[in-house]
Amino acid sequence: MPIDGTPTPLTPAPVRIFTSLLCLAICDALGAPAEFQARGTFPLITTLQPNANFNLPPGCWTDDTSQALCIAESLLAGTWSLEDQAGRYVKWWKQGYLSVTGRCFDIGTATRKALGIWARSPDSLGAVTTPAEEDVLLTVAGKLGERQYQGNGSLMRVLPIALAFWKYPEEAGRLARESSRTTHPNEMCQEACEFYVRVICYILRHTEGQECHDLSFGKGDLLRMMRWWEWKDEELRRRLGDGKFVNKEEGEIKTTGWVLDTLEAALWVFFNTSSFEDGAIKVVNFGDDADTVAAIYGGLVGAWHAKEEGFWVGRVKEWRDGLVKREIVEGVAERLKATEFKPMAGYGNNILIE
């Protein structure tokens, strides 16, 4: 299938930031009812539906959005601290912080195990870097660094780092890798986070004039970025590095919880559809880990297709309007887009916010 050659609209970065985070939540909620369902075994999903997995009404987002909001709130607090991020995840897990229902109703295996380690750390809810933080990270790495823990739980939440540090792509990539260490320390998980964040930064920089303000900037440019990316993980390089995955048949695309399958699926849908709406419908109907793959797709496609006018229309507007506790997501998105983040002098130092 030929790649859609339509260039991304020249939309201001604040609009893209807001739309990207909101689209993550929308796609999460849209895909949640299809989670755990085999592809082709359920009626086509085109609207927000009840989530029978957890007895939730239509429009409820899940752990993908909650943890992304945790990272965003940690950044907006003005410091870079993995301990603070982990503390917010623990608070979500134990107390329902930033949950659409006020409780944690779904959590991944690796995340639960990692947060159990953080919860036993006496300073796990602190807001500054301490020697204890690195001790916990080493414990997490020792227990959850093997191949069987190459899940998508850190990739699904990493978007706010790109939205905050899009002007500084190298810094954003470094911080994305760091953020994965709290629960998913495996190298593949870290690199998937770094790459995804760099793609979002690439989009925002090109459309805001940070690179070239190219009126013809299109998806082909993103494919070229994938080809020159210096992949560290060999499996990621083999599956994604040459860009040929975009030519796979739909039946070859897997939406398991493996981070490589997840990233490939989200990218495949992005490259093989021409609108947010068409891609969202396609990705959620893949089933399996539909909410997470859809959330990752949503963050990417929201950044790409965002427009000041004409985006929130028709079915897309219906999805937005049906999002439960939409004001929480929009409130965080508004603050993210209004905040000027600057790179840090070093790990653990305060983020300078103007």
CSV table of C-alpha atoms in Angstrom, one decimal:
chain,number,residue,atom,x,y,z
A,1,MET,CA,0.0,0.0,0.0
A,2,PRO,CA,1.5,3.4,-0.9
A,3,ILE,CA,2.2,5.8,1.9
A,4,ASP,CA,-0.1,8.8,2.2
A,5,GLY,CA,1.9,11.7,0.8
A,6,THR,CA,-0.3,14.5,2.2
A,7,PRO,CA,2.0,16.7,4.3
A,8,THR,CA,1.2,17.4,7.9
A,9,PRO,CA,-0.6,20.7,8.4
A,10,LEU,CA,1.5,23.6,9.6
A,11,THR,CA,-0.2,23.7,13.0
A,12,PRO,CA,1.4,25.6,16.0
A,13,ALA,CA,3.1,23.3,18.6
A,14,PRO,CA,0.6,24.2,21.4
A,15,VAL,CA,-2.3,22.9,19.4
A,16,ARG,CA,-0.4,19.7,18.5
A,17,ILE,CA,0.6,19.2,22.2
A,18,PHE,CA,-3.0,19.5,23.4
A,19,THR,CA,-4.4,17.3,20.6
A,20,SER,CA,-1.8,14.6,21.0
A,21,LEU,CA,-2.4,14.0,24.7
A,22,LEU,CA,-6.2,14.1,24.2
A,23,CYS,CA,-6.0,11.7,21.3
A,24,LEU,CA,-4.0,9.3,23.4
A,25,ALA,CA,-6.9,9.2,26.0
A,26,ILE,CA,-9.6,9.0,23.3
A,27,CYS,CA,-7.9,6.0,21.6
A,28,ASP,CA,-7.3,4.4,24.9
A,29,ALA,CA,-11.0,4.7,25.8
A,30,LEU,CA,-12.0,3.6,22.3
A,31,GLY,CA,-9.8,0.5,22.4
A,32,ALA,CA,-10.4,-0.6,26.0
A,33,PRO,CA,-13.5,-2.7,25.3
A,34,ALA,CA,-11.6,-4.7,22.8
A,35,GLU,CA,-8.7,-5.5,25.2
A,36,PHE,CA,-8.2,-9.2,25.6
A,37,GLN,CA,-10.5,-9.9,22.6
A,38,ALA,CA,-9.2,-11.9,19.6
A,39,ARG,CA,-9.3,-10.0,16.3
A,40,GLY,CA,-12.5,-10.7,14.4
A,41,THR,CA,-14.4,-12.1,17.4
A,42,PHE,CA,-16.3,-8.9,18.3
A,43,PRO,CA,-18.5,-6.5,16.4
A,44,LEU,CA,-16.8,-3.6,14.6
A,45,ILE,CA,-16.0,-0.7,17.1
A,46,THR,CA,-16.6,2.8,15.8
A,47,THR,CA,-18.1,4.4,18.9
A,48,LEU,CA,-17.2,4.6,22.6
A,49,GLN,CA,-18.6,1.5,24.2
A,50,PRO,CA,-19.0,0.0,27.6
A,51,ASN,CA,-15.9,-1.9,28.9
A,52,ALA,CA,-17.2,-5.3,29.9
A,53,ASN,CA,-13.7,-6.3,31.1
A,54,PHE,CA,-14.0,-4.0,34.1
A,55,ASN,CA,-17.7,-3.1,34.1
A,56,LEU,CA,-17.1,0.5,33.0
A,57,PRO,CA,-19.4,2.8,31.1
A,58,PRO,CA,-18.4,4.1,27.6
A,59,GLY,CA,-15.6,6.6,27.4
A,60,CYS,CA,-13.5,5.4,30.3
A,61,TRP,CA,-9.7,5.6,29.8
A,62,THR,CA,-7.4,3.1,31.4
A,63,ASP,CA,-3.9,2.7,32.9
A,64,ASP,CA,-2.3,4.0,29.7
A,65,THR,CA,-3.7,7.5,30.2
A,66,SER,CA,-3.5,7.5,34.0
A,67,GLN,CA,0.3,6.8,33.9
A,68,ALA,CA,0.8,9.3,31.1
A,69,LEU,CA,-0.9,11.9,33.3
A,70,CYS,CA,1.4,10.9,36.2
A,71,ILE,CA,4.5,11.7,34.1
A,72,ALA,CA,2.9,14.9,32.9
A,73,GLU,CA,2.1,16.0,36.5
A,74,SER,CA,5.6,15.1,37.6
A,75,LEU,CA,7.1,17.2,34.9
A,76,LEU,CA,4.8,20.1,35.6
A,77,ALA,CA,5.9,19.9,39.3
A,78,GLY,CA,9.2,21.3,38.1
A,79,THR,CA,11.7,18.6,38.8
A,80,TRP,CA,13.0,15.5,37.0
A,81,SER,CA,12.8,12.7,39.5
A,82,LEU,CA,12.2,9.0,38.7
A,83,GLU,CA,11.3,8.6,42.3
A,84,ASP,CA,8.6,11.2,42.0
A,85,GLN,CA,7.3,9.5,38.8
A,86,ALA,CA,7.3,6.1,40.5
A,87,GLY,CA,5.6,7.6,43.6
A,88,ARG,CA,2.8,8.9,41.4
A,89,TYR,CA,2.3,5.5,39.8
A,90,VAL,CA,2.2,3.9,43.3
A,91,LYS,CA,-0.4,6.5,44.3
A,92,TRP,CA,-2.4,5.7,41.2
A,93,TRP,CA,-2.1,1.9,42.0
A,94,LYS,CA,-2.9,2.2,45.7
A,95,GLN,CA,-5.2,5.3,45.9
A,96,GLY,CA,-6.6,5.8,42.4
A,97,TYR,CA,-4.7,9.0,41.7
A,98,LEU,CA,-5.5,10.3,38.2
A,99,SER,CA,-7.8,7.3,37.6
A,100,VAL,CA,-11.0,7.8,35.6
A,101,THR,CA,-12.9,5.8,38.3
A,102,GLY,CA,-10.9,6.9,41.4
A,103,ARG,CA,-9.4,3.4,41.7
A,104,CYS,CA,-6.8,1.3,39.8
A,105,PHE,CA,-8.8,-1.4,37.9
A,106,ASP,CA,-6.0,-2.6,35.6
A,107,ILE,CA,-2.3,-2.8,35.9
A,108,GLY,CA,0.4,-4.7,33.9
A,109,THR,CA,2.4,-7.5,35.4
A,110,ALA,CA,5.8,-5.8,35.2
A,111,THR,CA,4.4,-2.5,36.4
A,112,ARG,CA,2.8,-4.2,39.4
A,113,LYS,CA,6.0,-6.0,40.4
A,114,ALA,CA,8.1,-2.8,40.0
A,115,LEU,CA,5.7,-0.7,41.9
A,116,GLY,CA,5.7,-3.3,44.7
A,117,ILE,CA,9.5,-2.6,44.9
A,118,TRP,CA,9.0,1.1,44.9
A,119,ALA,CA,6.2,1.0,47.5
A,120,ARG,CA,8.6,-0.8,49.9
A,121,SER,CA,11.2,2.0,49.5
A,122,PRO,CA,10.9,4.4,52.4
A,123,ASP,CA,11.3,7.4,50.2
A,124,SER,CA,9.2,6.2,47.2
A,125,LEU,CA,6.9,9.2,47.3
A,126,GLY,CA,9.6,11.8,47.5
A,127,ALA,CA,10.0,14.6,44.9
A,128,VAL,CA,13.8,14.8,44.7
A,129,THR,CA,16.6,12.5,43.7
A,130,THR,CA,18.2,10.6,46.6
A,131,PRO,CA,20.8,7.9,46.8
A,132,ALA,CA,17.9,5.5,47.6
A,133,GLU,CA,16.4,6.1,44.2
A,134,GLU,CA,19.4,4.5,42.4
A,135,ASP,CA,19.2,1.6,44.8
A,136,VAL,CA,15.6,0.9,43.9
A,137,LEU,CA,16.4,1.3,40.2
A,138,LEU,CA,19.1,-1.3,40.5
A,139,THR,CA,16.7,-3.7,42.3
A,140,VAL,CA,14.1,-3.2,39.6
A,141,ALA,CA,16.7,-3.8,36.9
A,142,GLY,CA,17.9,-6.9,38.5
A,143,LYS,CA,14.4,-8.4,38.9
A,144,LEU,CA,12.7,-7.1,35.7
A,145,GLY,CA,15.5,-6.5,33.2
A,146,GLU,CA,15.2,-9.9,31.3
A,147,ARG,CA,13.5,-10.6,28.0
A,148,GLN,CA,10.2,-11.8,29.5
A,149,TYR,CA,9.7,-8.3,30.8
A,150,GLN,CA,9.9,-6.5,27.4
A,151,GLY,CA,6.3,-5.2,27.8
A,152,ASN,CA,4.8,-2.0,26.5
A,153,GLY,CA,4.0,-0.5,29.9
A,154,SER,CA,6.6,2.3,29.7
A,155,LEU,CA,6.0,3.1,26.1
A,156,MET,CA,2.3,3.7,26.6
A,157,ARG,CA,2.9,6.5,29.1
A,158,VAL,CA,6.0,8.3,27.7
A,159,LEU,CA,4.3,10.8,25.4
A,160,PRO,CA,4.3,13.8,27.8
A,161,ILE,CA,8.2,13.8,27.8
A,162,ALA,CA,8.1,14.5,24.0
A,163,LEU,CA,5.4,17.2,24.4
A,164,ALA,CA,7.4,18.9,27.1
A,165,PHE,CA,10.9,18.7,25.6
A,166,TRP,CA,10.1,18.8,21.9
A,167,LYS,CA,12.5,21.6,21.3
A,168,TYR,CA,15.3,19.5,22.7
A,169,PRO,CA,15.0,16.1,21.0
A,170,GLU,CA,18.3,14.6,22.4
A,171,GLU,CA,17.3,15.6,25.9
A,172,ALA,CA,13.8,14.2,25.3
A,173,GLY,CA,15.2,10.9,24.1
A,174,ARG,CA,17.5,10.6,27.1
A,175,LEU,CA,14.7,11.3,29.6
A,176,ALA,CA,12.4,8.9,27.8
A,177,ARG,CA,15.0,6.1,28.3
A,178,GLU,CA,15.3,7.1,32.0
A,179,SER,CA,11.6,7.1,32.5
A,180,SER,CA,11.4,3.5,31.4
A,181,ARG,CA,13.8,2.4,34.1
A,182,THR,CA,11.2,2.8,36.9
A,183,THR,CA,9.2,-0.3,35.7
A,184,HIS,CA,10.6,-1.6,32.4
A,185,PRO,CA,14.4,-1.4,32.5
A,186,ASN,CA,15.0,-3.8,29.6
A,187,GLU,CA,17.1,-2.2,26.8
A,188,MET,CA,14.3,-2.8,24.2
A,189,CYS,CA,11.8,-1.0,26.3
A,190,GLN,CA,14.1,1.9,26.8
A,191,GLU,CA,15.0,2.3,23.2
A,192,ALA,CA,11.3,2.0,22.1
A,193,CYS,CA,10.5,4.9,24.4
A,194,GLU,CA,13.4,7.0,23.1
A,195,PHE,CA,12.5,6.4,19.5
A,196,TYR,CA,8.8,7.2,19.9
A,197,VAL,CA,9.6,10.4,21.7
A,198,ARG,CA,12.1,11.4,19.1
A,199,VAL,CA,9.5,10.9,16.4
A,200,ILE,CA,7.1,13.2,18.1
A,201,CYS,CA,9.8,15.8,18.6
A,202,TYR,CA,10.7,15.5,14.9
A,203,ILE,CA,7.1,16.2,13.9
A,204,LEU,CA,6.8,19.2,16.2
A,205,ARG,CA,10.2,20.7,15.3
A,206,HIS,CA,9.6,20.5,11.5
A,207,THR,CA,6.2,22.1,11.7
A,208,GLU,CA,7.3,24.9,14.1
A,209,GLY,CA,10.3,26.0,12.1
A,210,GLN,CA,12.8,24.5,14.5
A,211,GLU,CA,14.3,22.5,11.6
A,212,CYS,CA,13.2,23.6,8.2
A,213,HIS,CA,9.5,24.6,8.3
A,214,ASP,CA,9.0,22.4,5.3
A,215,LEU,CA,5.6,22.8,3.6
A,216,SER,CA,6.1,19.4,2.1
A,217,PHE,CA,7.0,17.5,5.3
A,218,GLY,CA,5.3,14.2,5.1
A,219,LYS,CA,5.2,10.6,6.3
A,220,GLY,CA,8.0,9.7,3.9
A,221,ASP,CA,10.3,12.0,6.0
A,222,LEU,CA,9.5,9.9,9.1
A,223,LEU,CA,10.3,6.7,7.3
A,224,ARG,CA,13.7,8.2,6.3
A,225,MET,CA,14.2,9.1,10.0
A,226,MET,CA,13.7,5.4,10.9
A,227,ARG,CA,16.3,4.4,8.3
A,228,TRP,CA,19.0,6.7,9.7
A,229,TRP,CA,18.2,6.0,13.3
A,230,GLU,CA,21.1,4.3,15.1
A,231,TRP,CA,19.3,1.3,16.5
A,232,LYS,CA,20.9,-0.2,19.6
A,233,ASP,CA,18.6,-3.2,20.0
A,234,GLU,CA,19.0,-5.7,17.2
A,235,GLU,CA,15.4,-6.9,17.1
A,236,LEU,CA,14.1,-3.4,16.8
A,237,ARG,CA,16.5,-2.7,14.0
A,238,ARG,CA,15.5,-5.8,12.1
A,239,ARG,CA,11.8,-5.2,12.4
A,240,LEU,CA,11.7,-1.4,12.0
A,241,GLY,CA,15.0,-0.1,10.7
A,242,ASP,CA,14.5,-0.5,6.9
A,243,GLY,CA,10.9,0.7,7.0
A,244,LYS,CA,9.6,-2.3,5.1
A,245,PHE,CA,7.2,-3.2,7.8
A,246,VAL,CA,4.8,-0.7,6.4
A,247,ASN,CA,4.3,-3.0,3.5
A,248,LYS,CA,3.1,-5.9,5.6
A,249,GLU,CA,-0.4,-7.3,5.3
A,250,GLU,CA,-2.8,-6.4,8.0
A,251,GLY,CA,-3.0,-10.0,9.2
A,252,GLU,CA,0.8,-9.9,9.8
A,253,ILE,CA,0.5,-7.1,12.4
A,254,LYS,CA,0.3,-8.3,16.0
A,255,THR,CA,-1.1,-6.3,18.9
A,256,THR,CA,0.4,-8.3,21.8
A,257,GLY,CA,1.8,-6.7,24.9
A,258,TRP,CA,5.4,-7.1,23.6
A,259,VAL,CA,6.8,-3.7,23.1
A,260,LEU,CA,8.1,-4.5,19.7
A,261,ASP,CA,4.8,-5.7,18.4
A,262,THR,CA,3.1,-2.7,20.0
A,263,LEU,CA,5.4,-0.1,18.4
A,264,GLU,CA,5.3,-1.8,15.0
A,265,ALA,CA,1.5,-2.0,15.1
A,266,ALA,CA,1.0,1.7,16.1
A,267,LEU,CA,3.5,2.8,13.4
A,268,TRP,CA,1.9,0.5,10.7
A,269,VAL,CA,-1.6,1.9,11.3
A,270,PHE,CA,-0.2,5.5,11.2
A,271,PHE,CA,1.6,4.9,7.9
A,272,ASN,CA,-1.2,2.9,6.3
A,273,THR,CA,-4.2,5.3,7.0
A,274,SER,CA,-4.8,8.9,6.0
A,275,SER,CA,-6.8,10.3,8.9
A,276,PHE,CA,-7.0,10.1,12.7
A,277,GLU,CA,-10.5,8.6,12.5
A,278,ASP,CA,-9.7,5.8,10.0
A,279,GLY,CA,-6.6,4.8,11.9
A,280,ALA,CA,-8.3,4.9,15.3
A,281,ILE,CA,-11.1,2.6,14.0
A,282,LYS,CA,-8.6,0.2,12.4
A,283,VAL,CA,-6.2,0.0,15.4
A,284,VAL,CA,-8.9,-0.6,18.1
A,285,ASN,CA,-10.5,-3.4,16.1
A,286,PHE,CA,-7.2,-5.3,16.1
A,287,GLY,CA,-8.1,-6.4,19.6
A,288,ASP,CA,-5.7,-8.1,22.0
A,289,ASP,CA,-3.8,-5.2,23.7
A,290,ALA,CA,-6.0,-2.8,21.8
A,291,ASP,CA,-6.1,0.0,24.3
A,292,THR,CA,-2.4,0.4,24.6
A,293,VAL,CA,-1.6,0.1,20.9
A,294,ALA,CA,-4.3,2.6,20.2
A,295,ALA,CA,-3.1,5.0,22.9
A,296,ILE,CA,0.4,5.0,21.4
A,297,TYR,CA,-1.1,5.5,17.9
A,298,GLY,CA,-3.3,8.3,19.3
A,299,GLY,CA,-0.4,10.3,20.7
A,300,LEU,CA,1.5,10.0,17.4
A,301,VAL,CA,-1.4,10.7,15.0
A,302,GLY,CA,-2.8,13.5,17.2
A,303,ALA,CA,0.5,15.3,16.9
A,304,TRP,CA,0.5,14.7,13.1
A,305,HIS,CA,-3.1,15.6,12.1
A,306,ALA,CA,-3.8,18.4,14.7
A,307,LYS,CA,-5.4,21.5,13.3
A,308,GLU,CA,-6.6,24.7,14.8
A,309,GLU,CA,-9.9,24.3,13.0
A,310,GLY,CA,-11.6,21.3,11.5
A,311,PHE,CA,-10.1,18.5,13.5
A,312,TRP,CA,-12.9,18.1,16.2
A,313,VAL,CA,-15.7,17.3,13.8
A,314,GLY,CA,-18.1,14.5,13.1
A,315,ARG,CA,-17.2,11.2,14.8
A,316,VAL,CA,-14.0,12.6,16.2
A,317,LYS,CA,-16.0,15.2,18.1
A,318,GLU,CA,-18.3,12.6,19.4
A,319,TRP,CA,-15.4,10.6,20.7
A,320,ARG,CA,-14.0,13.7,22.4
A,321,ASP,CA,-17.3,14.7,23.9
A,322,GLY,CA,-18.0,11.2,25.2
A,323,LEU,CA,-14.6,10.9,27.1
A,324,VAL,CA,-15.3,10.4,30.8
A,325,LYS,CA,-13.6,13.0,33.0
A,326,ARG,CA,-12.3,14.7,29.9
A,327,GLU,CA,-11.6,17.8,31.9
A,328,ILE,CA,-8.8,16.0,33.7
A,329,VAL,CA,-7.0,15.2,30.5
A,330,GLU,CA,-7.7,18.6,29.0
A,331,GLY,CA,-6.5,20.4,32.1
A,332,VAL,CA,-3.2,18.6,32.0
A,333,ALA,CA,-2.9,19.2,28.3
A,334,GLU,CA,-3.6,22.9,28.7
A,335,ARG,CA,-0.9,23.2,31.3
A,336,LEU,CA,1.6,21.3,29.2
A,337,LYS,CA,1.1,23.4,26.1
A,338,ALA,CA,1.4,26.6,28.2
A,339,THR,CA,4.6,25.7,29.9
A,340,GLU,CA,8.1,26.3,28.6
A,341,PHE,CA,10.4,23.5,29.6
A,342,LYS,CA,14.2,23.8,29.4
A,343,PRO,CA,16.8,21.1,29.4
A,344,MET,CA,18.5,20.2,32.7
A,345,ALA,CA,22.1,20.7,33.6
A,346,GLY,CA,22.3,17.2,34.8
A,347,TYR,CA,20.3,14.2,36.0
A,348,GLY,CA,18.2,15.0,39.0
A,349,ASN,CA,18.5,18.7,38.8
A,350,ASN,CA,15.5,20.9,38.6
A,351,ILE,CA,13.8,21.5,35.3
A,352,LEU,CA,13.7,25.2,34.5
A,353,ILE,CA,10.2,26.2,33.7
A,354,GLU,CA,9.3,29.6,32.5
